[in-house]
Amino acid sequence: MNRPEIEQFIVTAEQMRAIENRVFDAGMPVAALMEKVATLVARRIQALYPLPKSANTLSVGVLVGPGHNGGDALVVARELHFRGYEVIIYCPFTKLKELTQHHANYAASLGIPIYQEIDFLQNCALFVDGLFGFGLERAIKDPVATAIALVNTWGKPILSIDIPSGLHTDTGAVLGTAISATHTFCLGLWKLAFLQDQALEYLGQVELVDFDLPLADIEAVLGNFSKVHRIVTEQAKSGLPLPRPPAVHKYKLGHLLLICGSRQYTGAAILAGLGARGSGVGMLSMVVPQSLKLLLNRHLPEALVIDCPETESGAIAHLPPEIDFSAYQAIACGPGLTMQPMLLVKQILDSDRPLLLDADALNILAQIDPRQILPQRSAPTILTPHPGEFLRLFPDLIMDLSNRIAAGQSAAQQSGAIVVLKGARVAIAEPDGNIYINPDSTPALARGGSGDVLTGLMGGLIAQVNPENLIAQVQTAVWWHAQAGILAAKERTELGVDAFTLTQYLIPALQA
Ligand SMILES: NC(=O)C1=CN([C@@H]2O[C@H](COP(=O)(O)OP(=O)(O)OC[C@H]3O[C@@H](n4cnc5c(N)ncnc54)[C@H](OP(=O)(O)O)[C@@H]3O)[C@@H](O)[C@H]2O)[C@@H](O)CC1
Ligand SMILES: Nc1ncnc2c1ncn2[C@@H]1O[C@H](COP(=O)(O)OP(=O)(O)O)[C@@H](O)[C@H]1O
Ligand SMILES: [K+]
């Protein structure tokens, strides 16, 4: 059983090394720690792939690298051997770290075959990958690269120890080539790569194996300078505006001004409105072009619709002159807007309200230059770009986009806004360098309109709190949106989560 508090931390390879070094310096023998860690992994493998009752054994190919990841793999190999598995080792390296060499010698003495060619493992039913862990820093070359490519094509389950070999522990980038794992046992603490979109297809199912690194050592290393956080359910839930105070009234539960839609993109306005409905916001006002008014009334009878004059092509021409931003606790703007309402976006940027910009509002902002205008705002700004919008806003961060976490951090620091970089693992960056990543989501959300739902939901949540708590609400919105997707996908498959359906799962996701 993992300690629940361990799940919140995220470390780089360097931080992990520093934490482990403290443990070793305090007296824990390296060999003892390896034994403990690898025994835990071996147990998990036996639980996942028990020896079948019908046959007397199961053949397991164990891929062994030169460092301590290879040492872990050799301990796993030995344990599985003693439990009755037929173990075959692949280790093409001639020079191993000392401890790893000892384990290799012992495995050989037990009669476990060790080969330098991968072909001998071709008929194995299962693979354990202990080639490289957090020590990998340069590209993998042949013959190991070819061996990895081959094992990937065999279509058998591959269980990676610590991280799929070939992935960079921090960026999740593939260094030459990488194991495509079906299951990865992340050792001790979540490594950064597990939260990077580019690593996801290699990780398979992920699992943290807690091996009792003392909290004091983790905190001593991460201390105040750890800026990368994993959004955990308990904390995200605590951001929900629940329970409501018994004697509260609608005007105390936030009034959101949602500016969206055009004749061309009508659905975006409806979806954002339904997202806002899900948030439970006290009052919802929606600014739309005239021709959307009746339709919106039908879909969102509770919304106050502020219909605006429209351009020839059906975009909002301008806001009503009498609009008073101070009547609202937050403004959200963007879904379905088109690029025409430039002046409108400038007008809301000038307001002193917390402001969420999404979709076309971001594309308009990109033309104005976010680094110029956002730091001048007197209230917080939240930007929710997908990677395409992100690059329009911050074109010079294109290199950083291969490390989404670094990219989000730079953008927030440079613009002074909270930047919600959307994708498979949404990263929420604050101007002070803190970044919060949502670890659980579903590709069911990769579908037109699901971002519109998020805008409404997040807008509705931030309208309900005082601006100092904004960052917590942004995290809660991202977590909630993903949870609704997960629940909907569970009941309807990943194909059954269109954006409207997603809105219908917001409340059930809280009840689950
Ligand atoms: N700290 C601990 O004791 C604990 C660690 N634990 C386990 O240890 C793992 C970290 O072990 P690690 O530091 O030995 O690094 P690892 O990932 O095995 O690989 C580094 C080796 O690979 C080599 N190498 C690198 N790149 C290469 C390339 N492209 N092609 C070829 N060779 C390359 C590099 O050699 P060198 O750079 O010197 O040539 C070095 O020998 C960690 O992930 C976890 O599984 C746990 O048991 C808990 C306790
Ligand atoms: N593979 C994925 N896994 C999890 N979530 C995803 C994935 N792809 C997209 N999403 C989420 O779906 C939403 C898509 O938003 P966006 O790109 O703005 O789409 P749209 O503008 O069509 O609504 C974002 O919240 C994003 O994080
Ligand atoms: K590995």
Coordinates of C-alpha atoms and ligand atoms in Angstrom, one line a residue:
M1 CA 0.0 0.0 0.0
N2 CA 1.4 3.4 -1.0
R3 CA 1.3 6.2 1.5
P4 CA -1.3 8.6 0.2
E5 CA 0.9 11.7 0.7
I6 CA 3.5 10.4 -1.6
E7 CA 1.3 10.7 -4.7
Q8 CA 1.5 14.5 -4.7
F9 CA 5.3 14.9 -5.4
I10 CA 6.9 15.0 -8.8
V11 CA 10.7 14.9 -9.2
T12 CA 13.3 15.3 -11.8
A13 CA 16.1 12.8 -12.1
E14 CA 18.4 15.1 -10.3
Q15 CA 16.1 15.5 -7.4
M16 CA 15.5 11.8 -7.2
R17 CA 19.2 11.2 -7.0
A18 CA 19.6 13.8 -4.3
I19 CA 16.8 12.2 -2.2
E20 CA 18.3 8.8 -2.5
N21 CA 21.8 10.1 -1.7
R22 CA 20.4 11.5 1.6
V23 CA 19.0 8.0 2.4
F24 CA 22.3 6.4 1.6
D25 CA 24.3 9.0 3.5
A26 CA 22.1 8.3 6.5
G27 CA 23.2 4.6 6.5
M28 CA 20.8 2.7 4.3
P29 CA 23.0 0.4 2.2
V30 CA 22.5 0.8 -1.6
A31 CA 22.2 -3.0 -2.0
A32 CA 19.5 -3.2 0.7
L33 CA 17.4 -0.5 -1.0
M34 CA 17.7 -2.2 -4.4
E35 CA 16.6 -5.5 -2.8
K36 CA 13.6 -3.8 -1.2
V37 CA 12.5 -1.9 -4.3
A38 CA 13.0 -4.8 -6.7
T39 CA 11.2 -7.3 -4.3
L40 CA 8.2 -5.0 -4.3
V41 CA 8.3 -4.9 -8.1
A42 CA 8.6 -8.7 -8.3
R43 CA 5.6 -9.1 -6.1
R44 CA 3.5 -6.8 -8.3
I45 CA 4.6 -8.7 -11.4
Q46 CA 3.5 -12.0 -9.8
A47 CA 0.2 -10.4 -8.9
L48 CA -0.4 -9.2 -12.4
Y49 CA 0.9 -12.3 -14.2
P50 CA 0.5 -15.3 -11.8
L51 CA 1.8 -18.7 -12.9
P52 CA -1.0 -20.3 -14.8
K53 CA -2.5 -23.3 -13.1
S54 CA -2.8 -25.2 -16.4
A55 CA 0.9 -24.9 -17.4
N56 CA 3.8 -25.3 -15.0
T57 CA 5.5 -22.1 -15.9
L58 CA 5.5 -18.8 -17.7
S59 CA 8.6 -17.6 -19.6
V60 CA 9.8 -14.1 -18.8
G61 CA 12.4 -12.3 -20.7
V62 CA 14.3 -9.8 -18.5
L63 CA 16.2 -7.0 -20.2
V64 CA 19.1 -5.9 -18.1
G65 CA 21.1 -2.7 -18.4
P66 CA 24.5 -1.7 -17.0
G67 CA 23.3 0.5 -14.2
H68 CA 21.1 0.1 -11.1
N69 CA 18.0 -0.2 -13.2
G70 CA 19.7 -3.4 -14.5
G71 CA 20.4 -4.3 -10.9
D72 CA 16.7 -4.0 -10.1
A73 CA 15.9 -6.2 -13.1
L74 CA 18.3 -8.9 -12.0
V75 CA 16.8 -9.0 -8.5
V76 CA 13.4 -9.3 -10.1
A77 CA 14.7 -12.1 -12.4
R78 CA 16.1 -14.0 -9.4
E79 CA 12.8 -13.7 -7.5
L80 CA 10.7 -14.8 -10.4
H81 CA 13.1 -17.7 -11.0
F82 CA 12.7 -18.9 -7.4
R83 CA 8.9 -18.6 -7.7
G84 CA 8.9 -21.0 -10.6
Y85 CA 8.9 -18.7 -13.7
E86 CA 11.2 -19.6 -16.6
V87 CA 13.5 -16.6 -16.7
I88 CA 15.8 -15.7 -19.6
I89 CA 18.0 -12.7 -19.4
Y90 CA 19.2 -10.4 -22.2
C91 CA 22.2 -8.3 -21.2
P92 CA 24.4 -7.1 -24.1
F93 CA 26.7 -5.0 -21.9
T94 CA 30.2 -6.1 -20.9
K95 CA 30.8 -3.5 -18.2
L96 CA 28.2 -3.4 -15.4
K97 CA 28.1 -1.3 -12.2
E98 CA 29.5 -3.2 -9.3
L99 CA 26.3 -4.1 -7.6
T100 CA 24.6 -5.0 -10.8
Q101 CA 27.6 -7.2 -11.7
H102 CA 27.2 -9.1 -8.4
H103 CA 23.5 -9.8 -9.1
A104 CA 24.4 -10.9 -12.6
N105 CA 27.0 -13.3 -11.3
Y106 CA 24.5 -14.7 -8.8
A107 CA 21.8 -15.1 -11.4
A108 CA 24.2 -17.0 -13.7
S109 CA 25.3 -19.2 -10.8
L110 CA 21.6 -20.2 -10.4
G111 CA 21.6 -21.4 -13.9
I112 CA 19.4 -18.5 -15.3
P113 CA 20.5 -18.1 -18.9
I114 CA 22.0 -14.8 -19.8
Y115 CA 22.3 -13.9 -23.5
Q116 CA 23.9 -11.0 -25.4
E117 CA 21.5 -11.5 -28.3
I118 CA 17.8 -10.6 -28.1
D119 CA 16.7 -13.4 -30.4
F120 CA 17.0 -16.0 -27.6
L121 CA 14.1 -14.2 -25.9
Q122 CA 11.7 -14.3 -28.8
N123 CA 9.3 -16.9 -27.4
C124 CA 8.9 -15.3 -24.0
A125 CA 5.4 -14.6 -22.9
L126 CA 6.3 -11.5 -21.0
F127 CA 9.1 -9.0 -20.7
V128 CA 10.6 -7.1 -17.8
D129 CA 12.4 -3.9 -18.9
G130 CA 15.4 -3.0 -16.7
L131 CA 17.7 -1.5 -19.4
F132 CA 17.8 2.1 -18.2
G133 CA 16.1 4.1 -15.5
F134 CA 16.7 7.7 -14.5
G135 CA 20.4 7.4 -15.3
L136 CA 19.8 7.6 -19.1
E137 CA 21.0 10.8 -20.5
R138 CA 22.2 10.1 -24.0
A139 CA 20.7 8.4 -27.0
I140 CA 20.5 4.6 -27.1
K141 CA 22.6 3.1 -29.8
D142 CA 22.9 -0.4 -31.4
P143 CA 22.7 -3.2 -30.6
V144 CA 20.4 -2.2 -27.8
A145 CA 18.3 0.2 -30.0
T146 CA 17.6 -2.7 -32.4
A147 CA 16.8 -5.0 -29.6
I148 CA 14.3 -2.6 -28.2
A149 CA 12.7 -2.1 -31.5
L150 CA 12.4 -5.8 -31.9
V151 CA 10.8 -6.5 -28.5
N152 CA 8.3 -3.7 -29.2
T153 CA 7.2 -5.6 -32.4
W154 CA 6.6 -8.9 -30.6
G155 CA 3.4 -7.7 -29.1
K156 CA 3.9 -9.3 -25.7
P157 CA 3.3 -7.4 -22.4
I158 CA 6.3 -5.4 -21.4
L159 CA 6.7 -4.3 -17.7
S160 CA 9.1 -1.4 -17.3
I161 CA 11.0 -0.8 -14.1
D162 CA 11.0 2.8 -13.1
I163 CA 10.5 4.2 -16.6
P164 CA 10.4 2.7 -20.1
S165 CA 14.0 2.5 -21.2
G166 CA 14.8 5.2 -23.7
L167 CA 12.6 7.9 -22.2
H168 CA 14.2 11.0 -20.7
T169 CA 13.2 11.1 -17.1
D170 CA 12.4 14.8 -17.1
T171 CA 11.1 15.7 -20.6
G172 CA 9.7 12.3 -21.5
A173 CA 11.5 12.6 -24.9
V174 CA 12.6 9.5 -26.7
L175 CA 16.4 9.3 -26.6
G176 CA 17.1 7.3 -29.8
T177 CA 14.5 4.6 -29.2
A178 CA 12.3 3.5 -26.4
I179 CA 10.5 0.6 -25.0
S180 CA 6.7 0.7 -25.5
A181 CA 5.6 -0.6 -22.1
T182 CA 2.2 -2.0 -21.3
H183 CA 2.8 -1.3 -17.6
T184 CA 5.4 0.9 -15.9
F185 CA 6.3 0.7 -12.2
C186 CA 7.5 4.2 -11.3
L187 CA 9.8 3.8 -8.3
G188 CA 9.6 5.8 -5.1
L189 CA 8.2 9.2 -6.5
W190 CA 6.5 10.2 -9.7
K191 CA 9.1 11.3 -12.2
L192 CA 8.4 14.3 -14.4
A193 CA 8.2 12.3 -17.6
F194 CA 5.0 10.6 -16.4
L195 CA 3.2 14.0 -16.7
Q196 CA 4.6 14.8 -20.2
D197 CA 2.2 14.2 -23.1
Q198 CA 5.0 12.9 -25.4
A199 CA 5.8 10.1 -23.0
L200 CA 2.2 8.8 -22.6
E201 CA 2.2 6.3 -25.5
Y202 CA 5.3 4.6 -24.1
L203 CA 4.2 4.3 -20.5
G204 CA 1.2 2.0 -20.7
Q205 CA -0.6 1.7 -17.4
V206 CA 1.3 3.4 -14.7
E207 CA 1.8 2.6 -11.1
L208 CA 3.8 4.2 -8.3
V209 CA 5.8 1.8 -6.1
D210 CA 6.3 3.5 -2.8
F211 CA 9.5 2.2 -1.1
D212 CA 9.3 4.3 2.0
L213 CA 11.6 7.2 1.1
P214 CA 11.3 9.3 4.3
L215 CA 9.1 12.4 3.9
A216 CA 11.8 14.4 5.7
D217 CA 14.3 13.6 2.9
I218 CA 11.8 14.3 0.2
E219 CA 10.9 17.6 1.7
A220 CA 14.6 18.5 2.4
V221 CA 15.3 18.2 -1.3
L222 CA 12.1 19.5 -2.8
G223 CA 11.5 21.9 0.0
N224 CA 10.3 25.3 -1.1
F225 CA 11.9 25.1 -4.5
S226 CA 9.8 22.3 -5.9
K227 CA 7.5 24.2 -8.2
V228 CA 6.0 21.2 -10.0
H229 CA 2.9 19.7 -8.4
R230 CA 0.6 16.9 -9.2
I231 CA -3.1 17.6 -8.8
V232 CA -4.5 15.1 -6.4
T233 CA -8.2 14.3 -6.1
E234 CA -8.7 15.3 -2.4
Q235 CA -7.2 18.7 -3.0
A236 CA -9.1 19.3 -6.2
K237 CA -12.3 18.3 -4.6
S238 CA -11.7 20.7 -1.7
G239 CA -11.8 23.5 -4.3
L240 CA -15.5 22.8 -5.1
P241 CA -17.9 25.4 -3.8
L242 CA -19.5 22.8 -1.6
P243 CA -21.2 22.6 0.7
R244 CA -23.1 25.8 0.1
P245 CA -23.8 28.0 3.2
P246 CA -27.4 27.3 4.2
A247 CA -28.6 30.9 3.9
V248 CA -26.7 31.9 0.8
H249 CA -28.4 33.6 -2.1
K250 CA -27.8 33.6 -5.9
Y251 CA -25.9 37.0 -5.9
K252 CA -23.4 35.6 -3.4
L253 CA -22.6 32.7 -5.7
G254 CA -20.9 34.6 -8.4
H255 CA -22.1 36.2 -11.6
L256 CA -20.2 35.0 -14.7
L257 CA -20.2 37.0 -17.9
L258 CA -19.6 34.6 -20.7
I259 CA -18.9 36.1 -24.1
C260 CA -19.0 33.6 -26.9
G261 CA -20.5 32.4 -30.2
S262 CA -21.2 33.6 -33.7
R263 CA -23.6 32.5 -36.3
Q264 CA -20.9 30.3 -37.7
Y265 CA -20.1 28.7 -34.3
T266 CA -23.3 28.5 -32.5
G267 CA -22.6 25.2 -30.7
A268 CA -19.6 26.6 -28.9
A269 CA -21.8 29.1 -27.1
I270 CA -24.2 26.4 -26.0
L271 CA -21.4 24.1 -24.8
A272 CA -19.7 26.8 -22.9
G273 CA -23.0 27.8 -21.3
L274 CA -23.7 24.2 -20.3
G275 CA -20.2 24.0 -18.8
A276 CA -21.0 27.1 -16.8
R277 CA -24.3 25.6 -15.7
G278 CA -22.4 22.6 -14.4
S279 CA -20.3 24.8 -12.2
G280 CA -23.4 25.8 -10.2
V281 CA -22.6 29.5 -10.6
G282 CA -25.2 31.8 -9.0
M283 CA -25.9 33.9 -12.1
L284 CA -24.9 33.4 -15.7
S285 CA -25.0 36.2 -18.3
M286 CA -24.1 35.4 -21.9
V287 CA -23.1 37.9 -24.5
V288 CA -23.8 36.5 -28.0
P289 CA -24.7 37.9 -31.4
Q290 CA -28.4 38.7 -31.8
S291 CA -29.3 35.7 -34.0
L292 CA -28.2 33.3 -31.3
K293 CA -30.6 34.6 -28.6
L294 CA -33.6 32.4 -29.2
L295 CA -31.5 29.3 -29.5
L296 CA -29.7 30.1 -26.3
N297 CA -32.9 30.7 -24.5
R298 CA -34.0 27.2 -25.5
H299 CA -30.8 25.5 -24.4
L300 CA -30.1 27.6 -21.3
P301 CA -33.3 29.0 -20.0
E302 CA -31.6 30.2 -16.8
A303 CA -29.0 32.4 -18.6
L304 CA -29.5 36.1 -19.0
V305 CA -28.8 36.6 -22.7
I306 CA -27.3 39.9 -23.7
D307 CA -27.7 40.0 -27.5
C308 CA -25.4 42.2 -29.4
P309 CA -25.5 43.7 -32.9
E310 CA -23.7 41.4 -35.3
T311 CA -21.4 41.8 -38.2
E312 CA -22.5 40.7 -41.7
S313 CA -21.0 37.3 -41.2
G314 CA -22.6 36.9 -37.8
A315 CA -19.9 37.7 -35.2
I316 CA -20.5 40.0 -32.3
A317 CA -20.1 43.6 -33.7
H318 CA -19.7 45.3 -30.3
L319 CA -20.8 45.1 -26.7
P320 CA -23.8 47.1 -25.6
P321 CA -22.6 50.5 -24.5
E322 CA -24.3 50.2 -21.2
I323 CA -22.5 47.1 -20.1
D324 CA -21.1 47.4 -16.6
F325 CA -18.3 44.9 -16.0
S326 CA -18.3 45.6 -12.2
A327 CA -21.6 43.7 -12.1
Y328 CA -19.7 40.4 -12.7
Q329 CA -17.2 38.4 -10.6
A330 CA -15.5 37.0 -13.6
I331 CA -15.5 37.2 -17.4
A332 CA -14.9 34.3 -19.7
C333 CA -14.5 34.9 -23.4
G334 CA -13.6 33.1 -26.6
P335 CA -15.5 29.9 -27.7
G336 CA -16.9 30.4 -31.2
L337 CA -16.1 34.1 -31.2
T338 CA -14.3 34.3 -34.6
M339 CA -11.4 36.7 -35.1
Q340 CA -13.7 39.7 -35.7
P341 CA -14.4 41.1 -32.2
M342 CA -11.0 42.6 -31.7
L343 CA -12.2 45.7 -30.0
L344 CA -14.3 43.7 -27.7
V345 CA -11.3 41.7 -26.5
K346 CA -9.3 44.9 -25.9
Q347 CA -12.3 46.2 -23.9
I348 CA -12.4 43.2 -21.6
L349 CA -8.6 43.2 -21.2
D350 CA -9.0 46.8 -19.9
S351 CA -11.6 45.7 -17.3
D352 CA -10.6 45.1 -13.7
R353 CA -12.3 41.7 -13.5
P354 CA -10.7 38.2 -13.4
L355 CA -10.6 37.2 -17.0
L356 CA -10.5 33.9 -18.7
L357 CA -9.5 33.9 -22.4
D358 CA -9.9 30.9 -24.7
A359 CA -10.0 29.9 -28.3
D360 CA -10.5 32.9 -30.7
A361 CA -10.0 35.4 -27.8
L362 CA -6.5 33.9 -27.5
N363 CA -5.9 34.3 -31.3
I364 CA -6.9 37.9 -31.0
L365 CA -4.7 38.4 -28.0
A366 CA -1.8 36.9 -30.0
Q367 CA -2.1 39.8 -32.4
I368 CA -2.0 42.3 -29.6
D369 CA 0.9 40.6 -27.8
P370 CA 0.3 39.0 -24.5
R371 CA 3.6 40.0 -22.9
Q372 CA 2.8 43.6 -23.4
I373 CA -0.8 43.9 -22.4
L374 CA -1.3 41.2 -19.7
P375 CA 1.2 42.5 -17.1
Q376 CA -0.7 45.8 -17.1
R377 CA -4.0 44.2 -16.0
S378 CA -5.1 44.9 -12.5
A379 CA -7.0 41.6 -12.1
P380 CA -5.8 38.0 -12.8
T381 CA -5.9 36.6 -16.3
I382 CA -6.2 33.0 -17.2
L383 CA -5.3 31.7 -20.7
T384 CA -6.5 28.2 -21.8
P385 CA -4.6 27.5 -25.0
H386 CA -4.2 24.2 -26.8
P387 CA -0.7 23.8 -28.2
G388 CA -1.7 25.5 -31.5
E389 CA -3.0 28.6 -29.7
F390 CA -0.1 28.5 -27.4
L391 CA 2.4 28.8 -30.2
R392 CA 0.4 31.7 -31.7
L393 CA 0.6 33.4 -28.3
F394 CA 4.2 32.5 -27.6
P395 CA 5.9 31.7 -30.9
D396 CA 9.4 31.9 -29.5
L397 CA 8.6 29.1 -27.0
I398 CA 8.4 26.5 -29.8
M399 CA 11.5 24.8 -28.7
D400 CA 10.2 24.5 -25.1
L401 CA 7.0 22.9 -26.3
S402 CA 8.9 19.6 -26.4
N403 CA 8.9 20.0 -22.7
R404 CA 5.3 21.2 -22.0
I405 CA 6.0 21.8 -18.4
A406 CA 8.9 24.2 -19.1
A407 CA 6.9 25.8 -21.9
G408 CA 3.9 26.5 -19.6
Q409 CA 6.2 27.9 -16.9
S410 CA 8.0 30.3 -19.3
A411 CA 4.7 31.6 -20.8
A412 CA 3.2 32.3 -17.3
Q413 CA 6.4 34.0 -16.1
Q414 CA 6.6 36.1 -19.2
S415 CA 3.0 37.1 -19.4
G416 CA 2.0 37.4 -15.8
A417 CA -1.1 35.2 -16.6
I418 CA -2.1 31.8 -15.4
V419 CA -1.5 29.6 -18.4
V420 CA -3.5 26.4 -18.7
L421 CA -1.7 24.5 -21.5
K422 CA -4.3 22.0 -22.7
G423 CA -3.5 18.5 -23.9
A424 CA -3.5 15.0 -22.6
R425 CA -2.0 16.1 -19.3
V426 CA -3.1 19.7 -18.7
A427 CA -0.5 21.8 -17.2
I428 CA -1.5 24.9 -15.2
A429 CA 1.3 27.4 -14.8
E430 CA 1.4 30.4 -12.4
P431 CA 3.6 33.5 -13.0
D432 CA 5.6 32.6 -9.9
G433 CA 6.8 29.5 -11.5
N434 CA 4.5 27.0 -9.8
I435 CA 2.9 24.5 -12.1
Y436 CA 0.1 22.0 -11.5
I437 CA -0.4 19.0 -13.7
N438 CA -3.5 16.9 -13.9
P439 CA -2.4 13.2 -14.0
D440 CA -5.7 11.5 -14.8
S441 CA -7.6 12.1 -18.0
T442 CA -8.9 10.3 -21.0
P443 CA -8.3 10.6 -24.8
A444 CA -12.1 10.6 -25.0
L445 CA -11.8 14.4 -24.5
A446 CA -9.8 14.8 -27.7
R447 CA -12.9 16.0 -29.5
G448 CA -14.2 19.3 -30.9
G449 CA -16.1 21.2 -28.2
S450 CA -14.7 19.7 -25.1
G451 CA -12.5 22.8 -24.6
D452 CA -15.6 25.0 -24.8
V453 CA -17.1 23.0 -21.9
L454 CA -14.0 23.6 -19.9
T455 CA -14.2 27.4 -20.5
G456 CA -17.7 27.6 -19.1
L457 CA -17.0 25.3 -16.2
M458 CA -13.8 27.2 -15.2
G459 CA -15.4 30.6 -15.7
G460 CA -18.3 29.5 -13.4
L461 CA -16.0 28.3 -10.7
I462 CA -13.8 31.3 -10.7
A463 CA -16.8 33.6 -10.5
Q464 CA -17.7 31.9 -7.2
V465 CA -14.5 32.6 -5.3
N466 CA -12.5 35.5 -4.3
P467 CA -9.6 36.2 -6.7
E468 CA -7.0 35.1 -4.3
N469 CA -8.2 31.5 -4.6
L470 CA -8.2 31.5 -8.3
I471 CA -5.4 29.1 -8.9
A472 CA -7.2 26.4 -6.8
Q473 CA -10.4 26.9 -8.8
V474 CA -8.5 26.5 -12.1
Q475 CA -7.1 23.2 -10.8
T476 CA -10.5 22.1 -9.7
A477 CA -12.0 22.9 -13.1
V478 CA -9.4 20.9 -15.0
W479 CA -9.7 18.0 -12.7
W480 CA -13.5 18.0 -12.8
H481 CA -13.6 18.3 -16.6
A482 CA -11.3 15.3 -16.9
Q483 CA -13.2 13.3 -14.3
A484 CA -16.5 13.9 -16.2
G485 CA -14.7 12.6 -19.3
I486 CA -13.4 9.5 -17.5
L487 CA -16.8 8.6 -16.1
A488 CA -18.5 9.2 -19.5
A489 CA -15.9 7.1 -21.3
K490 CA -16.4 4.3 -18.7
E491 CA -20.1 4.2 -19.3
R492 CA -20.1 4.9 -23.0
T493 CA -16.6 4.0 -24.3
E494 CA -14.1 6.6 -25.5
L495 CA -16.2 7.1 -28.6
G496 CA -19.3 8.1 -26.7
V497 CA -18.1 11.3 -25.2
D498 CA -19.2 14.1 -27.5
A499 CA -19.0 17.5 -25.8
F500 CA -22.7 17.8 -25.1
T501 CA -22.6 14.3 -23.4
L502 CA -19.6 15.6 -21.4
T503 CA -21.7 18.4 -20.0
Q504 CA -24.2 15.8 -18.8
Y505 CA -21.5 14.0 -16.8
L506 CA -20.2 17.0 -14.8
I507 CA -22.5 16.5 -11.9
P508 CA -22.5 12.6 -12.0
A509 CA -18.7 12.8 -11.8
L510 CA -19.0 14.5 -8.4
Q511 CA -21.4 11.9 -7.2
A512 CA -19.3 8.9 -8.3
Ligands
LIG1 N1 20.0 5.2 -6.6 C1 19.8 3.9 -6.2 O1 20.6 3.2 -5.7 C2 18.5 3.3 -6.5 C3 18.2 3.3 -7.9 N2 17.2 2.5 -8.3 C4 17.2 2.1 -9.7 O2 18.4 2.5 -10.3 C5 18.1 3.3 -11.4 C6 19.1 4.4 -11.6 O3 20.3 3.7 -11.7 P1 21.6 4.4 -12.4 O4 21.8 5.7 -11.8 O5 22.6 3.4 -12.2 O6 21.2 4.5 -13.9 P2 20.5 3.6 -14.9 O7 19.2 4.2 -15.3 O8 20.5 2.2 -14.5 O9 21.4 3.7 -16.2 C7 22.6 4.3 -16.1 C8 23.7 3.3 -16.7 O10 23.5 3.3 -18.1 C9 24.7 3.7 -18.8 N3 24.2 4.5 -19.9 C10 23.5 5.7 -19.9 N4 23.1 6.0 -21.1 C11 23.5 5.0 -21.9 C12 23.3 4.7 -23.3 N5 22.7 5.6 -24.1 N6 23.8 3.6 -23.8 C13 24.5 2.8 -23.0 N7 24.7 3.0 -21.7 C14 24.2 4.1 -21.2 C15 25.5 4.5 -17.7 O11 26.8 4.3 -18.0 P3 27.8 5.5 -18.3 O12 27.1 6.7 -18.5 O13 28.7 5.5 -17.1 O14 28.4 5.0 -19.5 C16 25.0 3.8 -16.5 O15 25.8 2.7 -16.2 C17 16.7 3.8 -11.2 O16 16.0 4.1 -12.4 C18 16.1 2.6 -10.4 O17 15.7 1.6 -11.4 C19 16.3 1.9 -7.4 O18 16.6 0.6 -7.2 C20 16.3 2.5 -6.0 C21 17.6 2.7 -5.5
LIG2 N1 -5.5 12.9 -25.5 C1 -6.2 13.6 -24.6 N2 -6.3 13.2 -23.3 C2 -6.9 13.9 -22.4 N3 -7.5 15.1 -22.6 C3 -7.4 15.6 -23.8 C4 -6.8 14.9 -24.9 N4 -6.8 15.7 -26.0 C5 -7.5 16.8 -25.7 N5 -7.9 16.8 -24.4 C6 -8.6 17.8 -23.6 O1 -9.8 18.2 -24.4 C7 -9.9 19.6 -24.4 C8 -9.8 20.1 -25.8 O2 -9.9 21.5 -25.9 P1 -9.6 22.3 -27.2 O3 -8.4 21.8 -27.9 O4 -9.7 23.7 -26.9 O5 -10.9 21.8 -28.1 P2 -12.1 22.6 -28.6 O6 -11.7 24.0 -29.0 O7 -12.6 21.8 -29.8 O8 -13.2 22.6 -27.6 C9 -8.9 20.2 -23.5 O9 -9.4 20.3 -22.2 C10 -7.8 19.1 -23.5 O10 -7.0 19.1 -22.4
K3 K 13.5 0.7 -17.4

